[in-house]
Every structure is written in structure tokens, then in C-alpha cells.
C-alpha positions as a printed Julia matrix, in Angstrom:
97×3 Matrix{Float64}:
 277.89   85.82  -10.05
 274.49   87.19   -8.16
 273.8    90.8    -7.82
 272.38   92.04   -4.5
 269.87   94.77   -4.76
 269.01   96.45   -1.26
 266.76   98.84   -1.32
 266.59  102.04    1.55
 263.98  104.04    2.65
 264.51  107.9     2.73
 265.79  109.05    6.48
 264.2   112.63    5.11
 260.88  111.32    4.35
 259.35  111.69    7.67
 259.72  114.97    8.41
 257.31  115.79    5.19
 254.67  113.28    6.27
 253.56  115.71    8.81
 251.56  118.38    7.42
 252.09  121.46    9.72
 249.71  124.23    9.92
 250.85  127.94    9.29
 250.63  130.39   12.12
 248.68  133.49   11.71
 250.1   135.53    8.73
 249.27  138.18    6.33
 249.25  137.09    2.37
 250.34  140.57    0.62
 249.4   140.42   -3.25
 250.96  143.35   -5.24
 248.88  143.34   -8.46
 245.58  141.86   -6.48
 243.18  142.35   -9.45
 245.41  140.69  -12.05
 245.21  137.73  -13.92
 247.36  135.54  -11.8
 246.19  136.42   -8.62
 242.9   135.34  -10.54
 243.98  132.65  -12.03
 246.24  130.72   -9.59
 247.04  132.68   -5.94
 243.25  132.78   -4.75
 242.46  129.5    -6.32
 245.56  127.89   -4.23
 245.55  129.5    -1.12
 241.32  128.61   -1.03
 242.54  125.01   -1.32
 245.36  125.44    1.31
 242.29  126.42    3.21
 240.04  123.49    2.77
 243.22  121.5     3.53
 243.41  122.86    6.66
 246.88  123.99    5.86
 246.01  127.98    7.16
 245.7   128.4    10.31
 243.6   131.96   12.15
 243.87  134.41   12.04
 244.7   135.33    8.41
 244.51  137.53    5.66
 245.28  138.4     2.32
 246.29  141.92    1.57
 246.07  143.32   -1.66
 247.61  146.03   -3.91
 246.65  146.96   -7.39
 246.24  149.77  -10.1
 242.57  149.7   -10.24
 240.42  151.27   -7.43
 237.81  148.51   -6.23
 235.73  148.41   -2.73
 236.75  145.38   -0.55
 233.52  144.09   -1.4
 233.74  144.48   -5.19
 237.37  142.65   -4.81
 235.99  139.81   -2.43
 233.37  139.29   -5.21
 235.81  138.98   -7.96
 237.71  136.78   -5.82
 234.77  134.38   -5.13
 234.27  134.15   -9.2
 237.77  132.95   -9.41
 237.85  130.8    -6.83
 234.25  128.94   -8.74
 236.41  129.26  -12.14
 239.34  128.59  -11.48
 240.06  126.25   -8.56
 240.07  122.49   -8.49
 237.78  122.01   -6.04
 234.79  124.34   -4.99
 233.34  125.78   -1.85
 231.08  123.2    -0.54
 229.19  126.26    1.43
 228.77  130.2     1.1
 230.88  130.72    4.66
 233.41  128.99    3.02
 233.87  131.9     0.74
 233.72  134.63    3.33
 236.67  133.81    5.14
């Protein structure tokens, strides 16, 4: 007695070949100065970015305890994103979006 193996594809797999760009949205962070938003939300959306995954206009909005300029938090934000993320701005622009 032989045993017949077939093997089949997945019907679902094409539709997640396609990578599909956001449309323009706002990224609301409630805790912005935290350690996570530190640690892992800048770091991933910045690679989203150089993915080419976030489409603009966008922004990310954020909400937290302490009081900081938006130049203080988009300086705390770039040290993350050189800590913490897997891959690192290949320019200074990159950082300024």
C-alpha cells in the first residue's frame, strides 16, 4: 500500500504578498515620554518608515505627564530611535520627518 502526499499552496497567501501603504493618519501615543514608546513604538513605526509602509502626510501625536517642548520630545525621540531600533537613519532628514 503507497501513500499519496499532495501538497497545496495557501489560496490566502496572495493577498499578504502585497505590501499596501497606509493613507495619511495620525499616530496618538498616550504616555509619549515613557519607556515603551521609547523602547518599541518610535523604534517600529521609524522602520515602517524606511519600509515605505507610511504613507504622507503623517504624524504622531503625543500625550504624557511630563511637560517637554516639541523639540525637546523630537530629540528624545531621535536618541531612541539610534538606541533602540534595528536599523538606523542612514541621513539626518531621515530623522526629521
Amino acid at each position: 500500500m503507497s501513500l499519496r502526499t499532495e501538497t497545496f499552496g495557501n489560496p490566502f497567501a496572495s493577498r499578504f504578498k502585497r505590501a499596501k501603504q497606509a493613507g495619511s493618519f495620525k499616530f496618538v501615543i498616550f504616555g509619549a515620554t515613557g519607556d515603551l514608546t521609547q523602547r518599541k513604538l518610535i523604534p517600529a513605526l521609524f522602520n515602517l518608515y524606511l519600509d515605505g509602509f507610511l504613507s504622507r502626510p503623517f504624524s504622531v501625536l503625543g500625550f504624557a505627564r511630563r511637560d517637554k517642548s516639541d523639540a525637546e520630545f523630537r530629540a528624545e525621540m531621535a536618541d531612541a530611535i539610534k538606541k533602540f531600533s534595528r536599523r538606523q537613519a542612514e541621513t539626518p532628514e531621515q530623522l526629521e520627518h
